[in-house]
Coordinates of C-alpha atoms and ligand atoms in Angstrom, one line a residue:
M1 CA 0.8 -23.1 -26.0
M2 CA 2.4 -19.7 -26.5
L3 CA -0.6 -18.4 -28.4
L4 CA -2.9 -19.7 -25.6
T5 CA -0.8 -17.9 -23.0
I6 CA -1.0 -14.6 -24.9
L7 CA -4.8 -15.0 -25.4
T8 CA -5.3 -15.8 -21.7
V9 CA -3.3 -12.8 -20.8
M10 CA -5.4 -10.6 -23.2
F11 CA -8.6 -12.1 -21.9
V12 CA -7.6 -11.3 -18.3
A13 CA -6.5 -7.8 -19.2
V14 CA -9.7 -7.1 -21.1
S15 CA -12.3 -8.8 -18.8
G16 CA -10.5 -8.5 -15.5
N17 CA -13.2 -6.3 -14.0
L18 CA -11.1 -3.2 -14.0
N19 CA -13.2 -0.5 -12.5
Y20 CA -12.1 2.7 -14.1
I21 CA -13.2 6.2 -13.4
H22 CA -14.4 6.5 -16.9
S23 CA -13.6 4.8 -20.2
F24 CA -10.9 6.4 -22.2
D25 CA -11.2 7.1 -25.9
I26 CA -8.6 4.8 -27.4
S27 CA -9.6 5.4 -31.0
G28 CA -6.0 5.8 -32.2
A29 CA -6.1 9.5 -31.4
E30 CA -3.6 8.6 -28.7
E31 CA -0.8 9.0 -31.3
E32 CA -1.7 12.7 -31.5
F33 CA -2.2 13.0 -27.8
K34 CA 0.1 16.0 -27.4
C35 CA -0.2 19.4 -25.9
A36 CA -1.5 21.7 -28.5
Q37 CA -3.0 23.9 -25.8
S38 CA -1.2 26.7 -24.0
C39 CA -0.8 25.6 -20.4
K40 CA 0.0 27.7 -17.4
F41 CA 2.8 26.6 -15.0
T42 CA 3.5 28.2 -11.7
L43 CA 6.2 27.3 -9.3
V44 CA 4.7 27.1 -5.8
E45 CA 6.3 26.8 -2.3
S46 CA 5.6 26.9 1.4
V47 CA 8.0 29.0 3.4
P48 CA 7.6 28.2 7.1
E49 CA 6.5 31.0 9.3
N50 CA 9.4 33.2 10.5
L51 CA 11.8 31.8 8.0
T52 CA 12.8 35.0 6.4
Y53 CA 14.9 35.9 3.4
P54 CA 16.4 39.2 2.3
A55 CA 13.7 41.5 0.7
T56 CA 15.1 41.0 -2.8
A57 CA 14.9 37.2 -2.6
P58 CA 12.4 35.4 -5.0
I59 CA 9.3 34.1 -3.3
M60 CA 6.8 32.0 -5.3
M61 CA 3.0 31.5 -5.0
S62 CA 2.2 29.7 -1.8
T63 CA 1.1 26.1 -1.7
Y64 CA -2.0 27.2 0.2
K65 CA -2.9 29.6 -2.6
A66 CA -2.3 27.0 -5.3
H67 CA -4.5 24.4 -3.5
K68 CA -7.2 27.0 -2.9
R69 CA -7.1 28.0 -6.5
L70 CA -7.7 24.3 -7.5
L71 CA -10.7 24.2 -5.1
E72 CA -12.1 27.4 -6.6
R73 CA -11.7 26.2 -10.2
V74 CA -12.9 22.6 -10.0
K75 CA -16.3 22.0 -11.6
K76 CA -16.6 18.2 -12.1
T77 CA -13.9 16.0 -10.8
L78 CA -11.2 16.2 -8.1
Y79 CA -8.7 13.3 -7.7
L80 CA -6.4 13.5 -4.7
S81 CA -3.4 11.2 -4.3
S82 CA -2.2 11.4 -0.7
C83 CA -0.1 9.9 2.1
Y84 CA -1.5 10.7 5.6
W85 CA -4.0 13.5 6.4
T86 CA -3.8 16.0 9.2
L87 CA -5.4 19.1 7.9
L88 CA -7.0 20.0 11.2
G89 CA -5.3 21.4 14.2
S90 CA -7.0 18.7 16.3
D91 CA -5.3 16.0 14.2
T92 CA -1.9 16.7 15.9
D93 CA -0.9 16.4 19.5
Y94 CA 0.2 20.0 19.8
H95 CA -2.2 22.6 18.5
D96 CA -0.8 25.8 17.0
Y97 CA -2.8 28.8 15.7
S98 CA -1.0 28.3 12.3
S99 CA -3.3 25.4 11.4
Y100 CA -5.8 27.9 10.0
E101 CA -4.8 27.5 6.4
G102 CA -5.0 23.7 6.6
E103 CA -8.4 24.0 8.3
D104 CA -9.6 26.4 5.5
I105 CA -8.6 23.8 2.9
F106 CA -10.4 21.1 4.8
K107 CA -13.5 23.4 5.1
N108 CA -13.5 23.9 1.4
L109 CA -13.1 20.2 0.6
Y110 CA -16.0 19.5 3.0
A111 CA -18.2 22.1 1.4
L112 CA -17.4 20.7 -2.0
A113 CA -18.1 17.1 -1.0
S114 CA -21.4 18.1 0.7
A115 CA -22.6 20.1 -2.3
G116 CA -22.3 17.0 -4.4
Q117 CA -21.6 18.8 -7.7
V118 CA -18.0 17.6 -7.9
S119 CA -17.0 14.0 -7.7
I120 CA -14.2 13.8 -5.2
K121 CA -12.0 10.7 -5.3
I122 CA -9.2 10.2 -2.7
A123 CA -6.4 7.7 -2.8
Q124 CA -4.6 7.6 0.5
N125 CA -1.9 5.6 2.3
N126 CA -4.0 4.8 5.4
S127 CA -7.3 5.7 7.0
N128 CA -7.6 8.8 9.1
N129 CA -10.2 11.1 10.5
D130 CA -10.1 13.8 7.8
T131 CA -10.9 11.5 4.9
G132 CA -13.4 9.6 7.2
I133 CA -15.3 12.9 7.6
L134 CA -15.1 13.7 3.8
K135 CA -16.3 10.2 3.0
S136 CA -19.4 10.7 5.3
V137 CA -20.4 13.6 3.1
G138 CA -19.9 12.0 -0.3
A139 CA -16.2 11.8 -1.2
E140 CA -15.0 8.4 -2.3
V141 CA -11.9 7.1 -0.6
R142 CA -9.6 4.1 -1.4
T143 CA -6.5 2.8 0.4
P144 CA -4.1 0.7 -1.7
N145 CA -2.7 -1.9 0.6
F146 CA 1.1 -1.7 -0.1
E147 CA 1.9 -4.6 2.3
Q148 CA -0.3 -6.8 0.1
L149 CA 0.6 -5.3 -3.3
M150 CA 4.4 -4.7 -2.9
H151 CA 5.3 -6.3 0.5
A152 CA 6.8 -2.9 1.3
G153 CA 6.4 0.8 0.7
I154 CA 3.6 3.3 1.2
L155 CA 1.5 5.7 -0.9
H156 CA 3.6 8.8 -0.7
T157 CA 2.3 10.7 -3.8
K158 CA 1.0 14.3 -3.3
M159 CA -0.9 15.1 -6.4
W160 CA -4.1 17.1 -7.0
I161 CA -6.0 16.8 -10.3
A162 CA -9.0 19.1 -10.9
D163 CA -11.2 18.4 -14.0
E164 CA -8.3 16.5 -15.6
A165 CA -6.9 19.9 -16.6
H166 CA -5.3 21.5 -13.5
V167 CA -2.7 19.7 -11.5
Y168 CA -0.5 20.2 -8.4
I169 CA 2.5 18.0 -8.0
G170 CA 5.0 18.6 -5.1
S171 CA 6.1 17.8 -1.6
G172 CA 3.1 19.4 0.2
N173 CA 1.1 16.9 2.2
F174 CA -2.6 17.1 3.3
D175 CA -1.3 18.5 6.5
W176 CA -1.8 21.9 8.1
R177 CA 1.9 22.0 8.7
S178 CA 2.6 21.8 5.0
Y179 CA 1.2 25.3 4.6
T180 CA 2.8 27.1 7.5
Q181 CA 5.4 25.1 9.3
T182 CA 7.3 23.0 6.7
K183 CA 9.1 24.0 3.6
E184 CA 7.6 22.6 0.4
T185 CA 8.2 22.9 -3.3
G186 CA 5.7 22.1 -6.1
V187 CA 4.3 23.1 -9.4
L188 CA 0.8 24.2 -10.3
I189 CA -0.3 23.3 -13.8
E190 CA -3.4 25.0 -15.1
D191 CA -5.6 24.9 -18.2
C192 CA -3.6 21.8 -19.5
P193 CA -5.9 18.9 -20.3
C194 CA -3.1 17.0 -22.0
L195 CA -1.1 16.8 -18.8
G196 CA -4.2 16.6 -16.6
E197 CA -5.5 13.5 -18.5
D198 CA -2.0 12.0 -18.3
A199 CA -1.8 12.6 -14.6
A200 CA -5.3 11.1 -14.2
K201 CA -4.0 7.8 -15.6
I202 CA -1.6 7.6 -12.7
F203 CA -4.4 8.3 -10.3
E204 CA -6.5 5.5 -12.0
V205 CA -3.7 3.0 -11.1
Y206 CA -4.0 3.9 -7.4
W207 CA -7.8 3.8 -7.7
Y208 CA -7.8 0.4 -9.2
L209 CA -5.2 -0.9 -6.7
G210 CA -7.3 0.6 -3.9
K211 CA -10.2 -1.7 -4.4
P212 CA -10.1 -4.3 -1.6
G213 CA -8.3 -7.5 -2.7
S214 CA -6.8 -5.9 -5.8
Q215 CA -3.5 -7.2 -7.2
I216 CA -1.1 -5.6 -9.6
P217 CA -2.3 -6.9 -13.0
Q218 CA 0.2 -8.7 -15.2
H219 CA -0.5 -6.2 -17.9
W220 CA -2.2 -2.8 -17.4
P221 CA -4.9 -2.1 -19.9
P222 CA -3.9 0.0 -22.9
S223 CA -6.2 2.8 -21.8
L224 CA -3.8 3.5 -18.9
S225 CA -0.6 3.6 -21.1
T226 CA 0.8 6.9 -22.1
S227 CA 2.8 8.2 -25.0
I228 CA 4.2 11.1 -23.0
N229 CA 7.4 9.9 -21.5
I230 CA 11.2 10.1 -21.1
S231 CA 11.9 9.4 -24.8
D232 CA 8.9 11.3 -26.1
P233 CA 8.0 14.3 -23.8
T234 CA 5.2 16.5 -24.9
A235 CA 6.0 20.0 -26.2
V236 CA 4.1 22.6 -24.2
N237 CA 3.7 26.3 -24.6
Y238 CA 3.3 28.1 -21.3
N239 CA 3.4 31.7 -20.3
N240 CA 4.8 32.4 -23.7
T241 CA 7.7 30.1 -23.3
K242 CA 8.3 26.6 -24.6
G243 CA 9.3 23.4 -22.9
E244 CA 9.0 19.6 -23.0
V245 CA 7.2 17.8 -20.2
Y246 CA 6.3 14.4 -18.9
I247 CA 5.2 12.9 -15.6
S248 CA 7.0 9.9 -14.1
S249 CA 5.8 7.4 -11.6
S250 CA 7.0 4.8 -9.1
P251 CA 7.1 2.0 -8.1
P252 CA 7.8 0.3 -11.5
P253 CA 4.9 -2.2 -11.2
F254 CA 2.6 0.8 -11.1
C255 CA 3.7 1.9 -14.5
P256 CA 1.6 0.9 -17.5
S257 CA 3.2 0.7 -20.9
G258 CA 4.9 3.9 -21.9
R259 CA 5.0 5.4 -18.4
S260 CA 8.5 6.3 -17.3
N261 CA 9.8 5.2 -13.9
D262 CA 10.6 8.0 -11.6
I263 CA 14.1 6.7 -11.0
D264 CA 14.8 6.6 -14.8
A265 CA 13.6 10.2 -15.0
I266 CA 16.0 11.2 -12.2
V267 CA 19.0 9.4 -13.8
N268 CA 18.2 10.9 -17.2
V269 CA 18.0 14.4 -15.8
I270 CA 21.4 13.9 -14.1
R271 CA 23.0 12.4 -17.3
S272 CA 21.6 15.3 -19.5
A273 CA 23.2 18.0 -17.4
K274 CA 26.1 19.8 -19.1
K275 CA 27.0 22.5 -16.5
F276 CA 25.3 22.1 -13.1
I277 CA 23.0 19.9 -11.1
Y278 CA 21.3 21.6 -8.1
I279 CA 19.4 19.2 -5.8
S280 CA 17.2 19.9 -2.9
V281 CA 15.9 16.8 -1.2
M282 CA 14.9 16.1 2.3
D283 CA 16.5 12.7 2.7
Y284 CA 19.4 11.4 0.7
L285 CA 20.5 7.8 1.5
P286 CA 22.2 5.5 -1.1
Q287 CA 20.5 2.5 0.7
I288 CA 17.3 0.7 0.9
V289 CA 16.5 1.9 4.4
Y290 CA 13.4 0.0 5.4
T291 CA 14.7 -3.5 4.9
E292 CA 16.5 -5.7 7.4
P293 CA 19.4 -6.0 6.7
R294 CA 19.8 -2.7 4.8
V295 CA 20.9 -2.9 1.2
Y296 CA 23.3 -0.6 -0.5
W297 CA 21.6 1.3 -3.4
P298 CA 24.1 3.5 -5.2
V299 CA 22.0 4.3 -8.3
I300 CA 21.7 8.1 -7.8
D301 CA 25.0 8.4 -5.9
N302 CA 27.0 6.8 -8.7
E303 CA 25.3 9.1 -11.3
L304 CA 26.2 12.2 -9.4
R305 CA 29.9 11.1 -8.9
K306 CA 30.1 10.2 -12.6
A307 CA 28.6 13.5 -13.8
A308 CA 31.0 15.5 -11.7
F309 CA 34.1 13.3 -12.5
N310 CA 33.6 12.5 -16.2
S311 CA 31.8 15.6 -17.4
G312 CA 33.0 18.3 -15.0
V313 CA 29.4 19.1 -14.0
K314 CA 29.0 21.1 -10.8
V315 CA 26.9 19.3 -8.2
Y316 CA 25.3 21.1 -5.3
L317 CA 23.3 18.9 -3.0
L318 CA 21.1 20.4 -0.3
A319 CA 19.6 17.9 2.2
S320 CA 17.6 18.6 5.3
H321 CA 18.7 18.6 8.9
W322 CA 16.2 18.2 11.7
K323 CA 15.8 16.3 14.9
H324 CA 14.6 13.2 13.0
T325 CA 17.3 13.0 10.4
L326 CA 18.6 9.5 10.2
Q327 CA 22.2 9.6 11.6
D328 CA 23.6 7.6 8.7
M329 CA 22.8 10.3 6.2
Y330 CA 25.6 12.5 7.3
A331 CA 28.3 9.9 6.6
F332 CA 27.0 9.3 3.0
L333 CA 26.7 13.1 2.4
R334 CA 30.2 13.7 3.8
S335 CA 31.6 11.0 1.5
L336 CA 30.1 12.7 -1.5
D337 CA 31.2 16.1 -0.4
Q338 CA 34.8 15.0 0.2
L339 CA 35.4 14.5 -3.5
H340 CA 35.8 18.3 -4.0
T341 CA 39.1 18.0 -2.0
A342 CA 40.6 15.7 -4.6
R343 CA 44.0 17.2 -5.7
F344 CA 44.6 16.0 -9.2
H345 CA 41.1 16.1 -10.6
K346 CA 38.6 18.9 -10.2
I347 CA 35.4 17.4 -8.8
D348 CA 32.9 20.1 -8.1
I349 CA 30.6 18.4 -5.5
F350 CA 29.5 20.3 -2.5
V351 CA 26.9 19.2 0.1
K352 CA 25.0 21.4 2.5
L353 CA 22.2 20.9 5.0
F354 CA 19.3 23.2 5.4
T355 CA 17.9 23.8 8.9
V356 CA 14.6 25.5 9.5
P357 CA 14.9 27.5 12.7
A358 CA 12.3 27.1 15.4
D359 CA 11.4 29.2 18.4
E360 CA 10.3 27.5 21.6
S361 CA 6.6 27.1 20.7
Q362 CA 7.4 26.1 17.1
A363 CA 9.8 23.5 18.4
K364 CA 6.8 21.8 20.1
I365 CA 4.9 21.2 16.9
P366 CA 5.6 17.5 16.1
Y367 CA 7.2 16.6 12.8
S368 CA 7.6 20.1 11.7
R369 CA 10.1 22.9 11.0
V370 CA 11.9 21.0 8.2
D371 CA 12.7 21.5 4.5
H372 CA 10.5 18.8 2.9
S373 CA 11.3 19.7 -0.7
K374 CA 12.2 17.1 -3.3
Y375 CA 13.4 18.7 -6.5
M376 CA 16.4 19.1 -8.8
V377 CA 17.3 21.7 -11.4
T378 CA 20.1 21.5 -14.0
D379 CA 21.1 23.7 -17.0
Q380 CA 18.6 21.5 -19.0
H381 CA 15.8 20.4 -16.8
A382 CA 13.6 21.1 -13.8
Y383 CA 12.5 18.0 -11.9
I384 CA 9.9 18.3 -9.1
G385 CA 9.1 15.1 -7.2
T386 CA 7.4 13.7 -4.2
S387 CA 10.0 11.1 -3.1
N388 CA 13.0 11.1 -0.8
W389 CA 16.2 9.9 -2.5
S390 CA 16.6 6.4 -1.0
G391 CA 16.1 3.2 -2.8
D392 CA 12.8 2.3 -1.0
Y393 CA 11.0 5.2 -2.7
F394 CA 11.8 4.0 -6.2
K395 CA 11.4 0.3 -5.7
Y396 CA 8.3 0.1 -3.5
T397 CA 6.7 3.4 -2.8
G398 CA 4.1 5.4 -4.7
G399 CA 5.5 8.7 -5.9
V400 CA 5.5 10.9 -9.0
G401 CA 7.8 13.4 -10.7
F402 CA 7.2 16.4 -13.0
I403 CA 10.0 16.8 -15.6
L404 CA 10.4 19.9 -17.7
R405 CA 13.1 20.3 -20.2
Q406 CA 13.8 23.9 -21.0
A407 CA 17.4 24.7 -21.8
D408 CA 17.0 28.3 -22.7
E409 CA 18.2 31.0 -20.4
D410 CA 15.1 33.2 -20.3
P411 CA 15.0 34.4 -16.6
S412 CA 11.2 34.0 -16.5
N413 CA 11.1 30.3 -17.5
L414 CA 10.2 27.9 -14.8
R415 CA 13.6 26.1 -14.8
Q416 CA 15.4 29.4 -14.3
Q417 CA 13.0 30.3 -11.5
L418 CA 13.8 27.0 -9.8
V419 CA 17.5 27.9 -10.2
Q420 CA 16.9 31.2 -8.4
L421 CA 14.9 29.4 -5.7
F422 CA 17.7 26.9 -5.1
L423 CA 20.4 29.5 -5.0
R424 CA 18.4 31.6 -2.6
D425 CA 18.3 28.7 -0.2
W426 CA 21.9 27.4 -0.9
N427 CA 23.3 30.8 -0.1
S428 CA 21.1 31.5 2.8
E429 CA 22.1 31.5 6.5
Y430 CA 20.0 28.3 6.9
S431 CA 22.4 26.2 4.8
Q432 CA 25.6 24.9 6.3
H433 CA 28.3 22.7 4.8
V434 CA 28.0 19.1 5.8
Y435 CA 31.4 19.1 7.6
R436 CA 29.8 21.4 10.3
F437 CA 27.5 18.5 11.4
Ligands
NAG1 C1 6.3 34.8 13.0 O1 5.3 34.7 12.0 C2 4.0 35.1 12.4 C3 3.1 34.8 11.2 O2 3.5 35.4 10.1 C4 4.0 36.5 12.8 O3 2.6 36.9 13.3 C5 5.0 36.7 14.0 O4 5.0 38.1 14.3 C6 6.3 36.3 13.6 N1 7.3 36.3 14.7 C7 8.5 36.9 14.6 C8 9.3 36.8 15.8 O5 8.9 37.4 13.6
NAG2 C1 1.1 4.0 5.6 O1 0.2 3.0 5.8 C2 0.7 1.8 6.5 C3 -0.4 0.8 6.5 O2 -1.5 1.2 7.1 C4 1.1 2.3 7.9 O3 1.6 1.2 8.6 C5 2.1 3.4 7.8 O4 2.4 3.9 9.0 C6 1.6 4.5 6.9 N1 2.6 5.5 6.7 C7 2.4 6.8 6.7 C8 3.5 7.8 6.6 O5 1.2 7.3 6.9
NAG3 C1 -9.5 10.3 15.2 O1 -9.6 11.3 16.2 C2 -9.7 10.7 17.5 C3 -9.9 11.8 18.5 O2 -9.5 13.1 18.1 C4 -8.4 9.9 17.8 O3 -8.5 9.3 19.0 C5 -8.3 8.9 16.7 O4 -7.0 8.2 16.9 C6 -8.3 9.5 15.3 N1 -8.3 8.4 14.4 C7 -7.4 8.5 13.3 C8 -7.5 7.3 12.4 O5 -6.6 9.3 13.2
NAG4 C1 7.4 6.6 -25.0 O1 6.3 6.7 -25.8 C2 6.5 6.4 -27.2 C3 5.2 6.7 -27.9 O2 5.0 8.1 -27.8 C4 6.9 4.9 -27.3 O3 7.1 4.6 -28.6 C5 8.1 4.7 -26.5 O4 8.4 3.3 -26.4 C6 7.9 5.2 -25.0 N1 9.2 5.1 -24.3 C7 9.3 4.4 -23.2 C8 10.7 4.4 -22.6 O5 8.4 3.8 -22.7
NAG5 C1 11.0 11.0 3.7 O1 10.0 12.0 3.6 C2 9.0 11.9 4.6 C3 8.0 13.0 4.4 O2 7.7 13.1 3.0 C4 9.6 11.9 6.0 O3 8.7 11.9 7.0 C5 10.5 10.6 6.1 O4 11.0 10.4 7.3 C6 11.6 10.8 5.1 N1 12.7 9.9 5.1 C7 12.9 8.6 4.9 C8 14.2 8.1 4.9 O5 11.9 7.9 4.6
NAG6 C1 3.1 32.2 -15.4 O1 2.2 33.4 -15.4 C2 1.6 33.6 -14.1 C3 0.7 34.8 -14.3 O2 -0.1 34.7 -15.4 C4 2.6 33.8 -13.0 O3 1.9 34.0 -11.8 C5 3.5 32.7 -13.0 O4 4.6 32.9 -12.0 C6 4.2 32.4 -14.3 N1 5.0 31.2 -14.2 C7 6.2 31.2 -14.6 C8 6.9 29.9 -14.4 O5 6.8 32.1 -15.1

């Protein structure tokens, strides 16, 4: 009976009409599937127009430039994982001249799709005009139905993969505002097939689930499993420095064997910190927000309190304040921040909120002028993700994380650059202690 069950499961897994982008070489070479190449990593960000820093502050490559570069380099395949699409000014109620960068990205995607040389595959949360137009000129588009698959959640991943060698992971949406009006943080990985192929396996999960009527298979096929994960990150050489990397994914049912869950990655990064943990995340809520009644979800909150209390690790948390901030967030943030007032035990937890200023016309741009970043940097790791920090994102929603372990103090390594980026914002006039709100 037991054997029969196993055989049945195997049969389903092998014959279950899984429609992959291509078949993987699973000749046992997987064991050596490690980054021998020298990859190139660049920290990228969007700084909203008119958000200014002192002239000496670090500024990274722009998200626009990173996406443009991927479009210029791509030769064969472009896999885009996305939430909603509003690249065109006309996609939003209020038109602003600053949509030109998003429109330029769209124009390039359109030209690429029309030319027909590059196979463009788009996984999206829901249908929209932009991808409808791209589809009409040859892009393939799929929409995983989260309601059916997970009974909750959305596709929230923002990941570009060109030729399975160049990757963008970060908070930047397919939205003109993500280039000029919202603050975003991401990483551009170039000339790195080992990570590009690994990221493509995550895309293939969305692609499979985007076929109408798809269900989450009981066992994902071995070709989608990975050996690059939390317990076995791959060593990379990049820009003459060394690091260890893996890519995490959520929700857990979307993780084939070997793929680390995004929440496990976050907990591991927090637990590995020895000196400090700097977090910049748009929304921080120790709850499952989108259920009725709401459920308390202290997984990350507990880890931060423990790290500060037990290990004396300094925790700085920077969340975002804008007109749509859920009111509850302030109470939970104040609760965390309060710990630094403890008298008999030093608990170094401080919480601030970042506000992107807006002039009168900018204030009219809907869902804009906000710090949208979702990253964490410690004395050991850089973590760049796509998810807000509430339980929903890790239980139900599609998202990914890029995790780099790089404990050395070389000021040019990506982790150190992320530290500089964080401190620039933390110490800026745009960040205020949570007790001011
Ligand atoms: C705001 O930014 C735009 C675009 O960079 C620039 O043209 C404009 O002069 C800036 N306005 C102010 C008040 O600095
Ligand atoms: C995601 O898709 C669902 C289903 O179409 C839709 O209800 C929801 O509003 C979408 N969310 C976003 C952020 O696009
Ligand atoms: C497409 O654009 C039209 C007009 O601009 C708008 O009415 C419609 O709601 C859009 N559809 C989607 C799916 O965004
Ligand atoms: C990570 O991958 C290795 C193979 O490289 C595997 O043995 C291990 O079980 C994986 N770890 C997790 C947590 O999946
Ligand atoms: C999380 O992030 C998205 C954008 O990435 C934002 O629009 C949304 O309202 C955020 N907050 C929550 C609690 O979902
Ligand atoms: C890697 O090198 C490129 C130039 O070759 C540079 O633009 C980029 O900032 C570097 N990245 C890091 C993390 O040092």
